Amino acid sequence: VLATAACTALAAQNSRKPDELLLDSASLTLDRATNLIHLRSPRISQGNLAITADEALATGIEFDQTSEWRFIGNVRITVDTAVLQAASAVFTFDQERLARGELEGKPASFADEGPTRDKPIRGGADKLLYDYVAKTLRLSDNAWVHKDPYEIQGCDLIYDLTDGGVTSGSADCAELF
């Protein structure tokens, strides 16, 4: 069954739609005891979004159903002109779309080059929450954003990936995730 799913995913790449979710990995194995799928060097892409890591554990590879993906080691997410990096991340997919992602690191970070910026906007925190629909990045626990010539610090900041704006999030930072 797993080989069929992998072949189906590869065959789908040949008849690719512009916003189709694609999966590629160096290896893919099923742990029958836990029903988790283990991937080495996974790469997921959809439109202007790409996710790579050293490895991943997934509850399923059928993106039309709800599945959770846990990425481990050198996690890198590219969204338009922004690059997010973390030690680990958990992403939820549903209805063939990325629903949300939680990234962790010491720190997890981002850099957004932007097409009209002279210098990139950079930021980091121990936790980043990426909202695919809102196109925002919520930074919490030791959060900072450097938007030349300013540096903004706080326990909870929200960065808008569309316009580069930074706003303050919750004043109560104890329970964001």
mmCIF file of N, CA, C and O in Angstrom, residues 70-147:
data_model
loop_
_atom_site.group_PDB
_atom_site.id
_atom_site.type_symbol
_atom_site.label_atom_id
_atom_site.label_comp_id
_atom_site.label_asym_id
_atom_site.label_seq_id
_atom_site.Cartn_x
_atom_site.Cartn_y
_atom_site.Cartn_z
ATOM 1 N N ARG A 70 5.708 15.771 11.795
ATOM 2 C CA ARG A 70 6.699 16.241 12.763
ATOM 3 C C ARG A 70 8.059 16.209 12.054
ATOM 4 O O ARG A 70 8.579 15.150 11.729
ATOM 5 N N PHE A 71 8.612 17.407 11.793
ATOM 6 C CA PHE A 71 9.900 17.542 11.116
ATOM 7 C C PHE A 71 10.989 17.700 12.162
ATOM 8 O O PHE A 71 10.823 18.431 13.137
ATOM 9 N N ILE A 72 12.132 17.028 11.930
ATOM 10 C CA ILE A 72 13.208 17.022 12.914
ATOM 11 C C ILE A 72 14.526 17.292 12.205
ATOM 12 O O ILE A 72 14.851 16.652 11.201
ATOM 13 N N GLY A 73 15.285 18.248 12.734
ATOM 14 C CA GLY A 73 16.618 18.542 12.241
ATOM 15 C C GLY A 73 16.658 19.424 11.004
ATOM 16 O O GLY A 73 16.102 19.092 9.978
ATOM 17 N N ASN A 74 17.316 20.560 11.128
ATOM 18 C CA ASN A 74 17.522 21.481 10.006
ATOM 19 C C ASN A 74 16.244 21.764 9.219
ATOM 20 O O ASN A 74 16.214 21.673 7.995
ATOM 21 N N VAL A 75 15.192 22.108 9.937
ATOM 22 C CA VAL A 75 13.914 22.407 9.296
ATOM 23 C C VAL A 75 14.028 23.758 8.606
ATOM 24 O O VAL A 75 14.475 24.741 9.202
ATOM 25 N N ARG A 76 13.630 23.786 7.349
ATOM 26 C CA ARG A 76 13.699 25.016 6.548
ATOM 27 C C ARG A 76 12.399 25.145 5.761
ATOM 28 O O ARG A 76 12.019 24.235 5.030
ATOM 29 N N ILE A 77 11.741 26.282 5.938
ATOM 30 C CA ILE A 77 10.485 26.550 5.249
ATOM 31 C C ILE A 77 10.678 27.821 4.434
ATOM 32 O O ILE A 77 11.128 28.841 4.962
ATOM 33 N N THR A 78 10.359 27.752 3.160
ATOM 34 C CA THR A 78 10.407 28.927 2.298
ATOM 35 C C THR A 78 8.981 29.288 1.922
ATOM 36 O O THR A 78 8.234 28.435 1.446
ATOM 37 N N VAL A 79 8.604 30.540 2.188
ATOM 38 C CA VAL A 79 7.280 31.054 1.859
ATOM 39 C C VAL A 79 7.502 32.376 1.140
ATOM 40 O O VAL A 79 7.958 33.341 1.745
ATOM 41 N N ASP A 80 7.188 32.416 -0.153
ATOM 42 C CA ASP A 80 7.434 33.618 -0.945
ATOM 43 C C ASP A 80 8.879 34.057 -0.765
ATOM 44 O O ASP A 80 9.784 33.316 -1.106
ATOM 45 N N THR A 81 9.103 35.245 -0.172
ATOM 46 C CA THR A 81 10.462 35.775 -0.017
ATOM 47 C C THR A 81 11.036 35.515 1.377
ATOM 48 O O THR A 81 12.134 35.968 1.679
ATOM 49 N N ALA A 82 10.304 34.799 2.226
ATOM 50 C CA ALA A 82 10.750 34.542 3.598
ATOM 51 C C ALA A 82 11.277 33.118 3.748
ATOM 52 O O ALA A 82 10.764 32.181 3.148
ATOM 53 N N VAL A 83 12.315 32.988 4.583
ATOM 54 C CA VAL A 83 12.873 31.684 4.918
ATOM 55 C C VAL A 83 12.823 31.539 6.433
ATOM 56 O O VAL A 83 13.344 32.377 7.163
ATOM 57 N N LEU A 84 12.152 30.470 6.903
ATOM 58 C CA LEU A 84 12.042 30.162 8.322
ATOM 59 C C LEU A 84 12.935 28.968 8.613
ATOM 60 O O LEU A 84 12.972 28.024 7.817
ATOM 61 N N GLN A 85 13.641 29.000 9.752
ATOM 62 C CA GLN A 85 14.516 27.891 10.124
ATOM 63 C C GLN A 85 14.274 27.528 11.582
ATOM 64 O O GLN A 85 14.060 28.416 12.414
ATOM 65 N N ALA A 86 14.329 26.214 11.870
ATOM 66 C CA ALA A 86 14.085 25.744 13.232
ATOM 67 C C ALA A 86 14.735 24.380 13.435
ATOM 68 O O ALA A 86 15.080 23.693 12.468
ATOM 69 N N ALA A 87 14.842 23.984 14.693
ATOM 70 C CA ALA A 87 15.356 22.654 15.021
ATOM 71 C C ALA A 87 14.286 21.596 14.776
ATOM 72 O O ALA A 87 14.588 20.484 14.351
ATOM 73 N N SER A 88 13.018 21.958 15.036
ATOM 74 C CA SER A 88 11.918 21.025 14.826
ATOM 75 C C SER A 88 10.646 21.797 14.504
ATOM 76 O O SER A 88 10.552 22.991 14.771
ATOM 77 N N ALA A 89 9.683 21.093 13.938
ATOM 78 C CA ALA A 89 8.413 21.734 13.592
ATOM 79 C C ALA A 89 7.326 20.678 13.503
ATOM 80 O O ALA A 89 7.586 19.516 13.193
ATOM 81 N N VAL A 90 6.100 21.101 13.790
ATOM 82 C CA VAL A 90 4.932 20.250 13.620
ATOM 83 C C VAL A 90 3.982 20.987 12.684
ATOM 84 O O VAL A 90 3.628 22.142 12.945
ATOM 85 N N PHE A 91 3.607 20.337 11.588
ATOM 86 C CA PHE A 91 2.702 20.929 10.614
ATOM 87 C C PHE A 91 1.465 20.065 10.479
ATOM 88 O O PHE A 91 1.536 18.843 10.549
ATOM 89 N N THR A 92 0.331 20.714 10.289
ATOM 90 C CA THR A 92 -0.929 20.026 10.060
ATOM 91 C C THR A 92 -1.393 20.332 8.646
ATOM 92 O O THR A 92 -1.406 21.498 8.241
ATOM 93 N N PHE A 93 -1.739 19.275 7.918
ATOM 94 C CA PHE A 93 -2.270 19.410 6.568
ATOM 95 C C PHE A 93 -3.722 18.933 6.570
ATOM 96 O O PHE A 93 -4.061 17.973 7.243
ATOM 97 N N ASP A 94 -4.572 19.610 5.790
ATOM 98 C CA ASP A 94 -5.970 19.227 5.680
ATOM 99 C C ASP A 94 -6.513 19.749 4.360
ATOM 100 O O ASP A 94 -6.177 20.871 3.950
ATOM 101 N N GLN A 95 -7.336 18.950 3.688
ATOM 102 C CA GLN A 95 -7.947 19.348 2.422
ATOM 103 C C GLN A 95 -6.895 19.787 1.398
ATOM 104 O O GLN A 95 -7.056 20.785 0.720
ATOM 105 N N GLU A 96 -5.770 19.049 1.353
ATOM 106 C CA GLU A 96 -4.676 19.311 0.420
ATOM 107 C C GLU A 96 -4.043 20.684 0.612
ATOM 108 O O GLU A 96 -3.526 21.286 -0.322
ATOM 109 N N ARG A 97 -4.065 21.188 1.835
ATOM 110 C CA ARG A 97 -3.486 22.489 2.164
ATOM 111 C C ARG A 97 -2.775 22.413 3.506
ATOM 112 O O ARG A 97 -3.197 21.701 4.405
ATOM 113 N N LEU A 98 -1.718 23.207 3.631
ATOM 114 C CA LEU A 98 -1.087 23.388 4.920
ATOM 115 C C LEU A 98 -2.020 24.222 5.777
ATOM 116 O O LEU A 98 -2.455 25.295 5.363
ATOM 117 N N ALA A 99 -2.375 23.727 6.944
ATOM 118 C CA ALA A 99 -3.278 24.457 7.827
ATOM 119 C C ALA A 99 -2.489 25.371 8.771
ATOM 120 O O ALA A 99 -2.800 26.542 8.915
ATOM 121 N N ARG A 100 -1.485 24.820 9.433
ATOM 122 C CA ARG A 100 -0.670 25.609 10.351
ATOM 123 C C ARG A 100 0.620 24.884 10.663
ATOM 124 O O ARG A 100 0.733 23.675 10.453
ATOM 125 N N GLY A 101 1.566 25.632 11.183
ATOM 126 C CA GLY A 101 2.849 25.056 11.548
ATOM 127 C C GLY A 101 3.382 25.675 12.822
ATOM 128 O O GLY A 101 3.253 26.883 13.027
ATOM 129 N N GLU A 102 3.927 24.842 13.687
ATOM 130 C CA GLU A 102 4.555 25.301 14.916
ATOM 131 C C GLU A 102 6.026 24.919 14.853
ATOM 132 O O GLU A 102 6.354 23.746 14.705
ATOM 133 N N LEU A 103 6.908 25.917 14.944
ATOM 134 C CA LEU A 103 8.339 25.708 14.847
ATOM 135 C C LEU A 103 8.985 26.010 16.187
ATOM 136 O O LEU A 103 8.586 26.957 16.867
ATOM 137 N N GLU A 104 10.002 25.221 16.542
ATOM 138 C CA GLU A 104 10.719 25.445 17.790
ATOM 139 C C GLU A 104 12.213 25.404 17.545
ATOM 140 O O GLU A 104 12.695 24.668 16.691
ATOM 141 N N GLY A 105 12.942 26.189 18.328
ATOM 142 C CA GLY A 105 14.390 26.212 18.250
ATOM 143 C C GLY A 105 14.929 27.146 19.316
ATOM 144 O O GLY A 105 14.169 27.777 20.037
ATOM 145 N N LYS A 106 16.210 27.240 19.399
ATOM 146 C CA LYS A 106 16.849 28.138 20.365
ATOM 147 C C LYS A 106 17.822 29.049 19.632
ATOM 148 O O LYS A 106 19.026 28.929 19.763
ATOM 149 N N PRO A 107 17.373 30.006 18.868
ATOM 150 C CA PRO A 107 15.986 30.306 18.527
ATOM 151 C C PRO A 107 15.590 29.689 17.193
ATOM 152 O O PRO A 107 16.432 29.280 16.400
ATOM 153 N N ALA A 108 14.283 29.672 16.928
ATOM 154 C CA ALA A 108 13.778 29.473 15.581
ATOM 155 C C ALA A 108 13.847 30.871 14.955
ATOM 156 O O ALA A 108 13.699 31.866 15.653
ATOM 157 N N SER A 109 14.094 30.969 13.665
ATOM 158 C CA SER A 109 14.307 32.290 13.092
ATOM 159 C C SER A 109 13.687 32.415 11.708
ATOM 160 O O SER A 109 13.306 31.422 11.087
ATOM 161 N N PHE A 110 13.637 33.664 11.232
ATOM 162 C CA PHE A 110 13.181 33.917 9.871
ATOM 163 C C PHE A 110 13.940 35.101 9.302
ATOM 164 O O PHE A 110 14.465 35.947 10.032
ATOM 165 N N ALA A 111 14.002 35.133 7.996
ATOM 166 C CA ALA A 111 14.540 36.276 7.255
ATOM 167 C C ALA A 111 13.627 36.468 6.059
ATOM 168 O O ALA A 111 13.317 35.521 5.348
ATOM 169 N N ASP A 112 13.179 37.708 5.863
ATOM 170 C CA ASP A 112 12.276 38.023 4.763
ATOM 171 C C ASP A 112 12.941 39.075 3.888
ATOM 172 O O ASP A 112 13.084 40.229 4.279
ATOM 173 N N GLU A 113 13.374 38.659 2.699
ATOM 174 C CA GLU A 113 14.082 39.549 1.783
ATOM 175 C C GLU A 113 13.163 40.614 1.203
ATOM 176 O O GLU A 113 13.552 41.752 1.058
ATOM 177 N N GLY A 114 11.960 40.244 0.837
ATOM 178 C CA GLY A 114 11.017 41.202 0.245
ATOM 179 C C GLY A 114 11.522 41.756 -1.072
ATOM 180 O O GLY A 114 12.700 42.048 -1.209
ATOM 181 N N PRO A 115 10.653 41.901 -2.050
ATOM 182 C CA PRO A 115 11.095 42.336 -3.374
ATOM 183 C C PRO A 115 11.537 43.803 -3.440
ATOM 184 O O PRO A 115 12.309 44.179 -4.311
ATOM 185 N N THR A 116 11.090 44.631 -2.497
ATOM 186 C CA THR A 116 11.421 46.058 -2.557
ATOM 187 C C THR A 116 12.299 46.509 -1.396
ATOM 188 O O THR A 116 12.537 47.702 -1.245
ATOM 189 N N ARG A 117 12.808 45.594 -0.598
ATOM 190 C CA ARG A 117 13.608 45.962 0.579
ATOM 191 C C ARG A 117 15.096 45.987 0.250
ATOM 192 O O ARG A 117 15.598 45.117 -0.459
ATOM 193 N N ASP A 118 15.782 46.981 0.828
ATOM 194 C CA ASP A 118 17.236 47.021 0.702
ATOM 195 C C ASP A 118 17.880 45.982 1.619
ATOM 196 O O ASP A 118 18.860 45.351 1.263
ATOM 197 N N LYS A 119 17.301 45.826 2.817
ATOM 198 C CA LYS A 119 17.817 44.876 3.804
ATOM 199 C C LYS A 119 16.683 43.965 4.248
ATOM 200 O O LYS A 119 15.539 44.407 4.388
ATOM 201 N N PRO A 120 16.989 42.695 4.523
ATOM 202 C CA PRO A 120 15.918 41.782 4.955
ATOM 203 C C PRO A 120 15.423 42.110 6.363
ATOM 204 O O PRO A 120 16.150 42.663 7.176
ATOM 205 N N ILE A 121 14.174 41.771 6.605
ATOM 206 C CA ILE A 121 13.623 41.828 7.959
ATOM 207 C C ILE A 121 13.942 40.475 8.585
ATOM 208 O O ILE A 121 13.698 39.428 7.979
ATOM 209 N N ARG A 122 14.510 40.489 9.776
ATOM 210 C CA ARG A 122 14.901 39.249 10.453
ATOM 211 C C ARG A 122 14.221 39.186 11.806
ATOM 212 O O ARG A 122 13.936 40.207 12.416
ATOM 213 N N GLY A 123 14.017 37.966 12.283
ATOM 214 C CA GLY A 123 13.426 37.811 13.600
ATOM 215 C C GLY A 123 13.663 36.418 14.138
ATOM 216 O O GLY A 123 14.134 35.526 13.420
ATOM 217 N N GLY A 124 13.325 36.244 15.402
ATOM 218 C CA GLY A 124 13.498 34.939 16.010
ATOM 219 C C GLY A 124 12.785 34.855 17.348
ATOM 220 O O GLY A 124 12.390 35.873 17.924
ATOM 221 N N ALA A 125 12.617 33.649 17.806
ATOM 222 C CA ALA A 125 11.990 33.368 19.092
ATOM 223 C C ALA A 125 12.172 31.878 19.359
ATOM 224 O O ALA A 125 12.567 31.121 18.471
ATOM 225 N N ASP A 126 11.853 31.466 20.565
ATOM 226 C CA ASP A 126 11.923 30.033 20.868
ATOM 227 C C ASP A 126 10.804 29.272 20.160
ATOM 228 O O ASP A 126 10.952 28.098 19.853
ATOM 229 N N LYS A 127 9.673 29.966 19.904
ATOM 230 C CA LYS A 127 8.536 29.340 19.223
ATOM 231 C C LYS A 127 8.007 30.271 18.138
ATOM 232 O O LYS A 127 7.858 31.469 18.365
ATOM 233 N N LEU A 128 7.716 29.699 16.981
ATOM 234 C CA LEU A 128 7.092 30.428 15.885
ATOM 235 C C LEU A 128 5.838 29.672 15.489
ATOM 236 O O LEU A 128 5.863 28.450 15.366
ATOM 237 N N LEU A 129 4.752 30.387 15.283
ATOM 238 C CA LEU A 129 3.516 29.782 14.821
ATOM 239 C C LEU A 129 3.205 30.389 13.463
ATOM 240 O O LEU A 129 2.964 31.593 13.354
ATOM 241 N N TYR A 130 3.240 29.551 12.419
ATOM 242 C CA TYR A 130 2.989 30.001 11.059
ATOM 243 C C TYR A 130 1.542 29.719 10.691
ATOM 244 O O TYR A 130 1.091 28.588 10.773
ATOM 245 N N ASP A 131 0.810 30.762 10.306
ATOM 246 C CA ASP A 131 -0.584 30.632 9.885
ATOM 247 C C ASP A 131 -0.622 30.797 8.373
ATOM 248 O O ASP A 131 -0.408 31.900 7.852
ATOM 249 N N TYR A 132 -0.877 29.706 7.665
ATOM 250 C CA TYR A 132 -0.867 29.698 6.208
ATOM 251 C C TYR A 132 -1.949 30.599 5.629
ATOM 252 O O TYR A 132 -1.711 31.322 4.672
ATOM 253 N N VAL A 133 -3.143 30.584 6.207
ATOM 254 C CA VAL A 133 -4.267 31.364 5.676
ATOM 255 C C VAL A 133 -4.049 32.860 5.905
ATOM 256 O O VAL A 133 -4.180 33.668 4.988
ATOM 257 N N ALA A 134 -3.699 33.252 7.129
ATOM 258 C CA ALA A 134 -3.510 34.665 7.462
ATOM 259 C C ALA A 134 -2.174 35.200 6.952
ATOM 260 O O ALA A 134 -1.959 36.407 6.936
ATOM 261 N N LYS A 135 -1.257 34.306 6.576
ATOM 262 C CA LYS A 135 0.100 34.690 6.142
ATOM 263 C C LYS A 135 0.809 35.493 7.231
ATOM 264 O O LYS A 135 1.384 36.545 6.987
ATOM 265 N N THR A 136 0.730 34.975 8.478
ATOM 266 C CA THR A 136 1.401 35.619 9.604
ATOM 267 C C THR A 136 2.319 34.630 10.304
ATOM 268 O O THR A 136 2.164 33.411 10.190
ATOM 269 N N LEU A 137 3.233 35.201 11.053
ATOM 270 C CA LEU A 137 4.168 34.432 11.850
ATOM 271 C C LEU A 137 4.113 35.008 13.261
ATOM 272 O O LEU A 137 4.409 36.188 13.470
ATOM 273 N N ARG A 138 3.678 34.198 14.223
ATOM 274 C CA ARG A 138 3.593 34.633 15.618
ATOM 275 C C ARG A 138 4.856 34.158 16.327
ATOM 276 O O ARG A 138 5.159 32.971 16.329
ATOM 277 N N LEU A 139 5.592 35.086 16.921
ATOM 278 C CA LEU A 139 6.842 34.795 17.614
ATOM 279 C C LEU A 139 6.599 34.908 19.109
ATOM 280 O O LEU A 139 6.069 35.928 19.577
ATOM 281 N N SER A 140 6.970 33.893 19.876
ATOM 282 C CA SER A 140 6.800 33.974 21.327
ATOM 283 C C SER A 140 7.988 33.348 22.039
ATOM 284 O O SER A 140 8.715 32.546 21.471
ATOM 285 N N ASP A 141 8.162 33.738 23.279
ATOM 286 C CA ASP A 141 9.287 33.324 24.116
ATOM 287 C C ASP A 141 10.587 33.887 23.542
ATOM 288 O O ASP A 141 11.139 33.344 22.600
ATOM 289 N N ASN A 142 11.027 34.991 24.098
ATOM 290 C CA ASN A 142 12.257 35.671 23.668
ATOM 291 C C ASN A 142 12.152 36.178 22.233
ATOM 292 O O ASN A 142 13.078 36.036 21.433
ATOM 293 N N ALA A 143 11.031 36.767 21.894
ATOM 294 C CA ALA A 143 10.769 37.211 20.526
ATOM 295 C C ALA A 143 11.479 38.528 20.204
ATOM 296 O O ALA A 143 11.573 39.421 21.042
ATOM 297 N N TRP A 144 11.967 38.606 18.968
ATOM 298 C CA TRP A 144 12.572 39.844 18.476
ATOM 299 C C TRP A 144 12.401 39.912 16.959
ATOM 300 O O TRP A 144 12.348 38.894 16.280
ATOM 301 N N VAL A 145 12.302 41.139 16.456
ATOM 302 C CA VAL A 145 12.256 41.383 15.015
ATOM 303 C C VAL A 145 13.151 42.579 14.742
ATOM 304 O O VAL A 145 13.019 43.623 15.387
ATOM 305 N N HIS A 146 14.060 42.419 13.795
ATOM 306 C CA HIS A 146 14.939 43.517 13.380
ATOM 307 C C HIS A 146 14.464 43.996 12.018
ATOM 308 O O HIS A 146 14.547 43.276 11.024
ATOM 309 N N LYS A 147 13.923 45.205 12.023
ATOM 310 C CA LYS A 147 13.426 45.852 10.802
ATOM 311 C C LYS A 147 14.181 47.173 10.720
ATOM 312 O O LYS A 147 13.831 48.139 11.399
#
